[in-house]
mmCIF file of C-alpha atoms in Angstrom:
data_model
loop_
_atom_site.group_PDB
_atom_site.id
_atom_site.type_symbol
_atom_site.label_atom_id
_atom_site.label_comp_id
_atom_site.label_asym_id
_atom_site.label_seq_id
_atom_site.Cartn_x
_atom_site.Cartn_y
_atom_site.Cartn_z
ATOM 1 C CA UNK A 158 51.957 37.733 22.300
ATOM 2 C CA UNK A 159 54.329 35.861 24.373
ATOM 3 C CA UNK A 160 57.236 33.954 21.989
ATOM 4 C CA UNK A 161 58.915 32.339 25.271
ATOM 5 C CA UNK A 162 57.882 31.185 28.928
ATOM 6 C CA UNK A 163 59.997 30.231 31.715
ATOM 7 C CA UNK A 164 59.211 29.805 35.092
ATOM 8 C CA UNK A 165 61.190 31.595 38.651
ATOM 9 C CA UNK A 166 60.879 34.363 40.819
ATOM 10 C CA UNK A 167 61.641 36.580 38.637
ATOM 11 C CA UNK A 168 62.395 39.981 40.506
ATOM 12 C CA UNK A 169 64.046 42.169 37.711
ATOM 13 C CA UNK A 170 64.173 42.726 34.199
ATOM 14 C CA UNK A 171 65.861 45.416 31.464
ATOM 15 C CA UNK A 172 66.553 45.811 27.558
ATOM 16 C CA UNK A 173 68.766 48.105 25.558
ATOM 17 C CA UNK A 174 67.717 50.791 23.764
ATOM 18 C CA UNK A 175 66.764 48.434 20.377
ATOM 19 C CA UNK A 176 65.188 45.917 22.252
ATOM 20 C CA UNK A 177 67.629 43.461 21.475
ATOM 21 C CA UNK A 178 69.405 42.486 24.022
ATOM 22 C CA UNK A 179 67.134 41.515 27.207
ATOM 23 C CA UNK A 180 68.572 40.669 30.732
ATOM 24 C CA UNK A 181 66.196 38.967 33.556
ATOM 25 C CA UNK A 182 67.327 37.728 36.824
ATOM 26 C CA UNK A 183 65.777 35.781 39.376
ATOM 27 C CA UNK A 184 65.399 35.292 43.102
ATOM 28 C CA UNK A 185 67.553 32.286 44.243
ATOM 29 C CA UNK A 186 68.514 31.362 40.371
ATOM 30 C CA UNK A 187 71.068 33.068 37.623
ATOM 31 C CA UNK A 188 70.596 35.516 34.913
ATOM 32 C CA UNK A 189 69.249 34.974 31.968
ATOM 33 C CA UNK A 190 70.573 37.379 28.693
ATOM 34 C CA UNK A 191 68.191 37.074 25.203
ATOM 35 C CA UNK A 192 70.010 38.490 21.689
ATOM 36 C CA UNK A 193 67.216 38.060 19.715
ATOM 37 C CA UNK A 194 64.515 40.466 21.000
ATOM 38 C CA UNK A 195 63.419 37.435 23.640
ATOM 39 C CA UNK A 196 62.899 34.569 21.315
ATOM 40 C CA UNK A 197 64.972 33.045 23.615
ATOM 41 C CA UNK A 198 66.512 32.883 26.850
ATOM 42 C CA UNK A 199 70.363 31.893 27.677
ATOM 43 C CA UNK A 200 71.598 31.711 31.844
ATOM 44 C CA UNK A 201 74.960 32.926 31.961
ATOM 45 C CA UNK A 202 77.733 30.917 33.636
ATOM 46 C CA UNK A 203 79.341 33.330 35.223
ATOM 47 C CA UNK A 204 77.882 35.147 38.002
ATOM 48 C CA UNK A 205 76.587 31.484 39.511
ATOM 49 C CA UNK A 206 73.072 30.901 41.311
ATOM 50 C CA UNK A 207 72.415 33.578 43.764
ATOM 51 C CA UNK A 208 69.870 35.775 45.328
ATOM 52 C CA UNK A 209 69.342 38.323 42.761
ATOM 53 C CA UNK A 210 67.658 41.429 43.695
ATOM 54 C CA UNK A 211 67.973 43.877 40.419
ATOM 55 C CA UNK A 212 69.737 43.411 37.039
ATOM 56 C CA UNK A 213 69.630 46.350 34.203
ATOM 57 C CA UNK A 214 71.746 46.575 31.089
ATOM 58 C CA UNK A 215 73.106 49.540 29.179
ATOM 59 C CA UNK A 216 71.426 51.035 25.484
ATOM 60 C CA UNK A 217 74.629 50.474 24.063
ATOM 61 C CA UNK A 218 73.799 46.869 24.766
ATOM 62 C CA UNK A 219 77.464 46.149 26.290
ATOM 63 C CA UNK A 220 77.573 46.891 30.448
ATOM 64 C CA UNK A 221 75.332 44.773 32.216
ATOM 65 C CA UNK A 222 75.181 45.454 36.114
ATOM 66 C CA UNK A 223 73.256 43.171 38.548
ATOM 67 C CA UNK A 224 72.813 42.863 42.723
ATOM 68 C CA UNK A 225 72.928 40.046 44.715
ATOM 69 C CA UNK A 226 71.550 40.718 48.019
ATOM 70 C CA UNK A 227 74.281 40.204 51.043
ATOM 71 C CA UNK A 228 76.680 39.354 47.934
ATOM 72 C CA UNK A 229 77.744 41.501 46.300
ATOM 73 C CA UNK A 230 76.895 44.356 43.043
ATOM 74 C CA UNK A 231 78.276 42.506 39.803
ATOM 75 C CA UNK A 232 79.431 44.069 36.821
ATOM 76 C CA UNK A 233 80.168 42.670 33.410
ATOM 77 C CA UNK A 234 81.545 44.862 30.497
ATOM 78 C CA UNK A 235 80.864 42.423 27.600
ATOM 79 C CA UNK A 236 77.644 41.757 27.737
ATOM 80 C CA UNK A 237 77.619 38.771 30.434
ATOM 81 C CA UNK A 238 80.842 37.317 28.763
ATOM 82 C CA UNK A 239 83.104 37.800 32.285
ATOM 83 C CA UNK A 240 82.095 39.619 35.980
ATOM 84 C CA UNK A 241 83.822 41.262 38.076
ATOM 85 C CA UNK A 242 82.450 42.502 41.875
ATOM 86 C CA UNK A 243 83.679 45.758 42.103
ATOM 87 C CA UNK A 244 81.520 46.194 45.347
ATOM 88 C CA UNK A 245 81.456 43.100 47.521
ATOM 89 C CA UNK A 246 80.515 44.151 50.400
ATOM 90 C CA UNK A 247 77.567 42.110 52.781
ATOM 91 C CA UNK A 248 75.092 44.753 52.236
ATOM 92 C CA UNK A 249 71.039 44.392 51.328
ATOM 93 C CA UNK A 250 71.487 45.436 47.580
ATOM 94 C CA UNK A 251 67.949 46.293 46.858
ATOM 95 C CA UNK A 252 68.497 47.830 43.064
ATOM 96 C CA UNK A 253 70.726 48.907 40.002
ATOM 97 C CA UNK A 254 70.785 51.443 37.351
ATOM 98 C CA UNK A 255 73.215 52.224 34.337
ATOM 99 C CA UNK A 256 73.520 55.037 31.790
ATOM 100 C CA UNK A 257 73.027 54.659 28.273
ATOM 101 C CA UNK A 258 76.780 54.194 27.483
ATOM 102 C CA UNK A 259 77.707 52.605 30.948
ATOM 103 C CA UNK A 260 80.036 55.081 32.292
ATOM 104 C CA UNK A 261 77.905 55.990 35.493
ATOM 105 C CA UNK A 262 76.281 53.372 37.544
ATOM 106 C CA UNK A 263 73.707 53.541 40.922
ATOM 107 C CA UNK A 264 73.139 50.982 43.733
ATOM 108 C CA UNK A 265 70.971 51.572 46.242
ATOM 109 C CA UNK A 266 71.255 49.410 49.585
ATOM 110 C CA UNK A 267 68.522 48.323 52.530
ATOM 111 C CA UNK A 268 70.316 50.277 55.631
ATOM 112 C CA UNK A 269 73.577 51.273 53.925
ATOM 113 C CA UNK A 270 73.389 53.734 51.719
ATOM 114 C CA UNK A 271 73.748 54.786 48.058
ATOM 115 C CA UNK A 272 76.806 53.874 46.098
ATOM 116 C CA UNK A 273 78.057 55.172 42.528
ATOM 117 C CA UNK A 274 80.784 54.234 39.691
ATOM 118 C CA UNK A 275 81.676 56.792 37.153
ATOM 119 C CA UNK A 276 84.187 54.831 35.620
ATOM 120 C CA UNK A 277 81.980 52.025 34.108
ATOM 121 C CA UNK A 278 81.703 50.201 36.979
ATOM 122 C CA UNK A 279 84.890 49.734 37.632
ATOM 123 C CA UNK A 280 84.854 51.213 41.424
ATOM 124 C CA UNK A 281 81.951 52.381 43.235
ATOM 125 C CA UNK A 282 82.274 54.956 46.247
ATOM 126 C CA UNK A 283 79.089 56.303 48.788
ATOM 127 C CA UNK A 284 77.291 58.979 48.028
ATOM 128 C CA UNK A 285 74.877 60.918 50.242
ATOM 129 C CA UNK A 286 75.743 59.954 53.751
ATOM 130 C CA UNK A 287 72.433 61.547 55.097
ATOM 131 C CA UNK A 288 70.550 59.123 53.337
ATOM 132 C CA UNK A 289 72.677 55.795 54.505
ATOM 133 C CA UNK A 290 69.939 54.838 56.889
ATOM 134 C CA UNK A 291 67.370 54.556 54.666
ATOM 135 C CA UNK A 292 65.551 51.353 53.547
ATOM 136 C CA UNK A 293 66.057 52.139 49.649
ATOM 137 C CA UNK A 294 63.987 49.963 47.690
ATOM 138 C CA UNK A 295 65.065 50.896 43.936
ATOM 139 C CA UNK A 296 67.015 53.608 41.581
ATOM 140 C CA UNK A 297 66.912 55.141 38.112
ATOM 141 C CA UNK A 298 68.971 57.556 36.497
ATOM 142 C CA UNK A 299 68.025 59.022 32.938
ATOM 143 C CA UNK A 300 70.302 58.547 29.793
ATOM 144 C CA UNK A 301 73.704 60.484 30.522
ATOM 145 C CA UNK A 302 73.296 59.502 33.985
ATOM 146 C CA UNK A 303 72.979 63.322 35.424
ATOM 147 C CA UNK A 304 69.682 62.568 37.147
ATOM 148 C CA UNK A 305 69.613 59.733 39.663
ATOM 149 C CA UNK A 306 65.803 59.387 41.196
ATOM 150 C CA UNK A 307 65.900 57.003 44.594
ATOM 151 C CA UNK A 308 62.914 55.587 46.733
ATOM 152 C CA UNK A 309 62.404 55.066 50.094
ATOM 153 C CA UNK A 310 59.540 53.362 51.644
ATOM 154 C CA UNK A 311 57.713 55.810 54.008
ATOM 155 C CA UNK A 312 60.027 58.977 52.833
ATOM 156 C CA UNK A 313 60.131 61.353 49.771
ATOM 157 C CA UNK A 314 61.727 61.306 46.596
ATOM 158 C CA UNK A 315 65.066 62.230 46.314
ATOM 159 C CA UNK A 316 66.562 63.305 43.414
ATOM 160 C CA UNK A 317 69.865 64.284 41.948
ATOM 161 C CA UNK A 318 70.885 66.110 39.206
ATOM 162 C CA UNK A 319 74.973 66.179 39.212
ATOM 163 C CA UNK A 320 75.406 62.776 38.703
ATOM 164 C CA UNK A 321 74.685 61.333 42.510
ATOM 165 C CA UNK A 322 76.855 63.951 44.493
ATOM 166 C CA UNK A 323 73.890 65.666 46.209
ATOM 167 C CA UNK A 324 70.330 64.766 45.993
ATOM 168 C CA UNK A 325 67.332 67.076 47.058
ATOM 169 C CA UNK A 326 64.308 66.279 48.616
ATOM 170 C CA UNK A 327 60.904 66.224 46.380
ATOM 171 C CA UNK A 328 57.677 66.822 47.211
ATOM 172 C CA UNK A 329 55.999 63.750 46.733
ATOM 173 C CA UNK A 330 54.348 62.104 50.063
ATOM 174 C CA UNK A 331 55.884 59.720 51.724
ATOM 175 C CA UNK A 332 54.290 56.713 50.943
ATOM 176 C CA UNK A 333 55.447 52.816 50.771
ATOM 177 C CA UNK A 334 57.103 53.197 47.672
ATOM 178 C CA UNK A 335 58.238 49.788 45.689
ATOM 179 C CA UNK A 336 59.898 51.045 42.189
ATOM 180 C CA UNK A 337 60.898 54.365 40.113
ATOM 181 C CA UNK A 338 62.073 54.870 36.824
ATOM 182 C CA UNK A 339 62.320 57.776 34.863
ATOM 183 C CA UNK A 340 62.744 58.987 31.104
ATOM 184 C CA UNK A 341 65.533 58.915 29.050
ATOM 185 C CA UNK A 342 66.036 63.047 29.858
ATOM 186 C CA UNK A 343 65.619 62.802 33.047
ATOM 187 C CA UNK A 344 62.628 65.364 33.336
ATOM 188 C CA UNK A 345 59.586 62.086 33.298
ATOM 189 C CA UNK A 346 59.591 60.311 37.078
ATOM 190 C CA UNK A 347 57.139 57.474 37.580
ATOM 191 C CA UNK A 348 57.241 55.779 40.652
ATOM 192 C CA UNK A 349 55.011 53.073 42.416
ATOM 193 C CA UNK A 350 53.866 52.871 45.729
ATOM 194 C CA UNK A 351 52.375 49.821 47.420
ATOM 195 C CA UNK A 352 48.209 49.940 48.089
ATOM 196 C CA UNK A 353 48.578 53.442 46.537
ATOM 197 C CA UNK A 354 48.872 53.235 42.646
ATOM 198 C CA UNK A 355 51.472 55.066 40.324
ATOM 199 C CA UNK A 356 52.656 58.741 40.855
ATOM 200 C CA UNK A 357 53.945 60.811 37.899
ATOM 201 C CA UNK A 358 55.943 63.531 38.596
ATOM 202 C CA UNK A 359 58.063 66.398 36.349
ATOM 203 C CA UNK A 360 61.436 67.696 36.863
ATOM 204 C CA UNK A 361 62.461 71.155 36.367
ATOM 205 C CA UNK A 362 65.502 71.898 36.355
ATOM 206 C CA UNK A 363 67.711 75.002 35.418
ATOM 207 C CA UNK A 364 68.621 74.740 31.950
ATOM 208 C CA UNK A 365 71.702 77.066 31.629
ATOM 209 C CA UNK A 366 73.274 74.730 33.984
ATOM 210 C CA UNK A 367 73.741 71.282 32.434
ATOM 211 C CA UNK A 368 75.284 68.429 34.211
ATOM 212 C CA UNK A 369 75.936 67.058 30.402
ATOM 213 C CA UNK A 370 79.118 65.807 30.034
ATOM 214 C CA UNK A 371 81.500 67.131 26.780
ATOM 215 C CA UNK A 372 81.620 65.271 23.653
ATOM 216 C CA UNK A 373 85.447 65.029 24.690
ATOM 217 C CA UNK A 374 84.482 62.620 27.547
ATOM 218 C CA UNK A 375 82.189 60.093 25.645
ATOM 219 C CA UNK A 376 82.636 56.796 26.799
ATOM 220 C CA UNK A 377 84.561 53.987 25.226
ATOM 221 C CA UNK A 378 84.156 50.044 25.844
ATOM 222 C CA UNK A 379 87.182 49.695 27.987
ATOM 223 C CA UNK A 380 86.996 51.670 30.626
ATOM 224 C CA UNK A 381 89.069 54.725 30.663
ATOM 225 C CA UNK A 382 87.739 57.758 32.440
ATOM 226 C CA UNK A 383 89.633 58.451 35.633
ATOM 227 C CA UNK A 384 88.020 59.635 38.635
ATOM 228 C CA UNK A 385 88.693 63.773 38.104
ATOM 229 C CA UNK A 386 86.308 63.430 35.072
ATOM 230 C CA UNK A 387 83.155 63.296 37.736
ATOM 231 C CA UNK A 388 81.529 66.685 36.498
ATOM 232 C CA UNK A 389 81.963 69.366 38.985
ATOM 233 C CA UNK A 390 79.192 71.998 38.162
ATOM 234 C CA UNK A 391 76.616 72.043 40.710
ATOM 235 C CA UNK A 392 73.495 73.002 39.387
ATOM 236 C CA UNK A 393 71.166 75.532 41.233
ATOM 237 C CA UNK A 394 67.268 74.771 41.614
ATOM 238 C CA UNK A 395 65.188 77.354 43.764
ATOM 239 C CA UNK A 396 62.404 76.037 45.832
ATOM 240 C CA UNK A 397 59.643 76.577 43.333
ATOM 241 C CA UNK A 398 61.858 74.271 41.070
ATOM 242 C CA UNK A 399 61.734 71.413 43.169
ATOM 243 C CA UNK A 400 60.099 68.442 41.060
ATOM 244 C CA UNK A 401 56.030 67.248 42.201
ATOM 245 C CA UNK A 402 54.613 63.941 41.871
ATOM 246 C CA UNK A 403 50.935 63.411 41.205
ATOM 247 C CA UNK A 404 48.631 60.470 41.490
ATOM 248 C CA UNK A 405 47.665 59.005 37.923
ATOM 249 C CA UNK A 406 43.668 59.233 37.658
ATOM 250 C CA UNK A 407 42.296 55.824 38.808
#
């Protein structure tokens, strides 16, 4: 059943782990935040009206991060309270992810590359020059933020599995792919592609080398975490590792 119905170009949407706390944005409008599970809808005042392109919230239900395309990536740490624009720059922001606890954070850009924060979205820096010329058209990264999955239209998957700093190349086709998302582990990647249906793929990975951060590092609401906390193991995967996407049965 549907409790509440507004109307807008609504172009992205994401909850917290309890379902709680839901934040929508839409094309050429603001962002809307719901406390109660939906029931009903509040617009923040603060970003204003723009040209949203991706919005997604942390399960901690406190770091919300959104894009505004040829804006700028906003970032609030309250839950919508105040934003800041850590990354301003006239890009094509295309989409957003956030760990569970908001420490890491992924944009993905039309023609100008990838872009991560590991300080709560505080700063962002590029990541994976090879890839800047790619049309990216969303990103996902799976609880702790370790794996980052990105989509191209017309390329593979790539994936990463140390947090953004490299990414590998799957073996998925290259098809005109419109959205990913992946599990809260990481290992689940579902991705659509446009006239093509929905892939599934798995990720293995080694697991005596885990990109998990220590219990020493776990994040707090203000940001603290300076930027020589970035992990800096490098896990190995062998060819045969390398993750495959399948077509669902239609």
């Amino acid at each position: 059943t549907y409790t509440t119905q507004y109307y807008g170009s609504w172009v992205g949407v994401s909850c917290s782990l309890s379902g709680q706390i839901m934040v929508a944005a839409a094309l050429d409008n603001y962002i809307y935040i719901s406390y109660n599970h939906g029931t009903t809808l509040t617009y923040t005042q603060t970003p204003i009206y723009a040209s949203w392109t991706s919005v997604a919230v942390s399960s901690n239900s406190t770091y919300i991060i959104a894009t505004a395309e040829s804006e700028a990536v906003y970032v609030s740490t309250n839950l919508g309270v105040t934003w800041g624009t850590p990354l301003a720059l006239a890009y094509y922001y295309k989409g957003c992810a956030v760990s569970s606890l908001g420490m890491y954070m992924y944009v993905v850009t039309e023609g100008s590359g990838i872009f991560i924060s590991s300080n709560y979205g505080a700063s962002f820096a590029p990541t994976a020059p090879t890839l800047s010329s790619l049309s990216f058209t969303s990103v996902a990264c799976s609880g702790d933020g370790s794996v980052v999955v990105v989509c191209a239209p017309y390329n593979p998957i790539y994936i990463s599995i140390n947090y953004g700093r490299d990414f590998i190349v799957s073996t998925s086709p290259s098809l005109d792919w419109t959205d990913i998302t992946t599990t809260f582990t990481g290992t689940t990647i579902v991705s659509t592609a446009y006239g093509s249906g929905v892939y599934v793929g798995t990720l293995y990975y080694d697991p005596t080398v885990s990109p998990t951060l220590p219990p020493t590092q776990t994040p707090s609401v203000t940001p603290t975490v300076a930027p020589t906390q970035v992990p800096t193991v490098v896990p190995t995967v062998a060819p045969s590792e390398l993750p495959t996407l399948n077509p669902t049965p239609s």
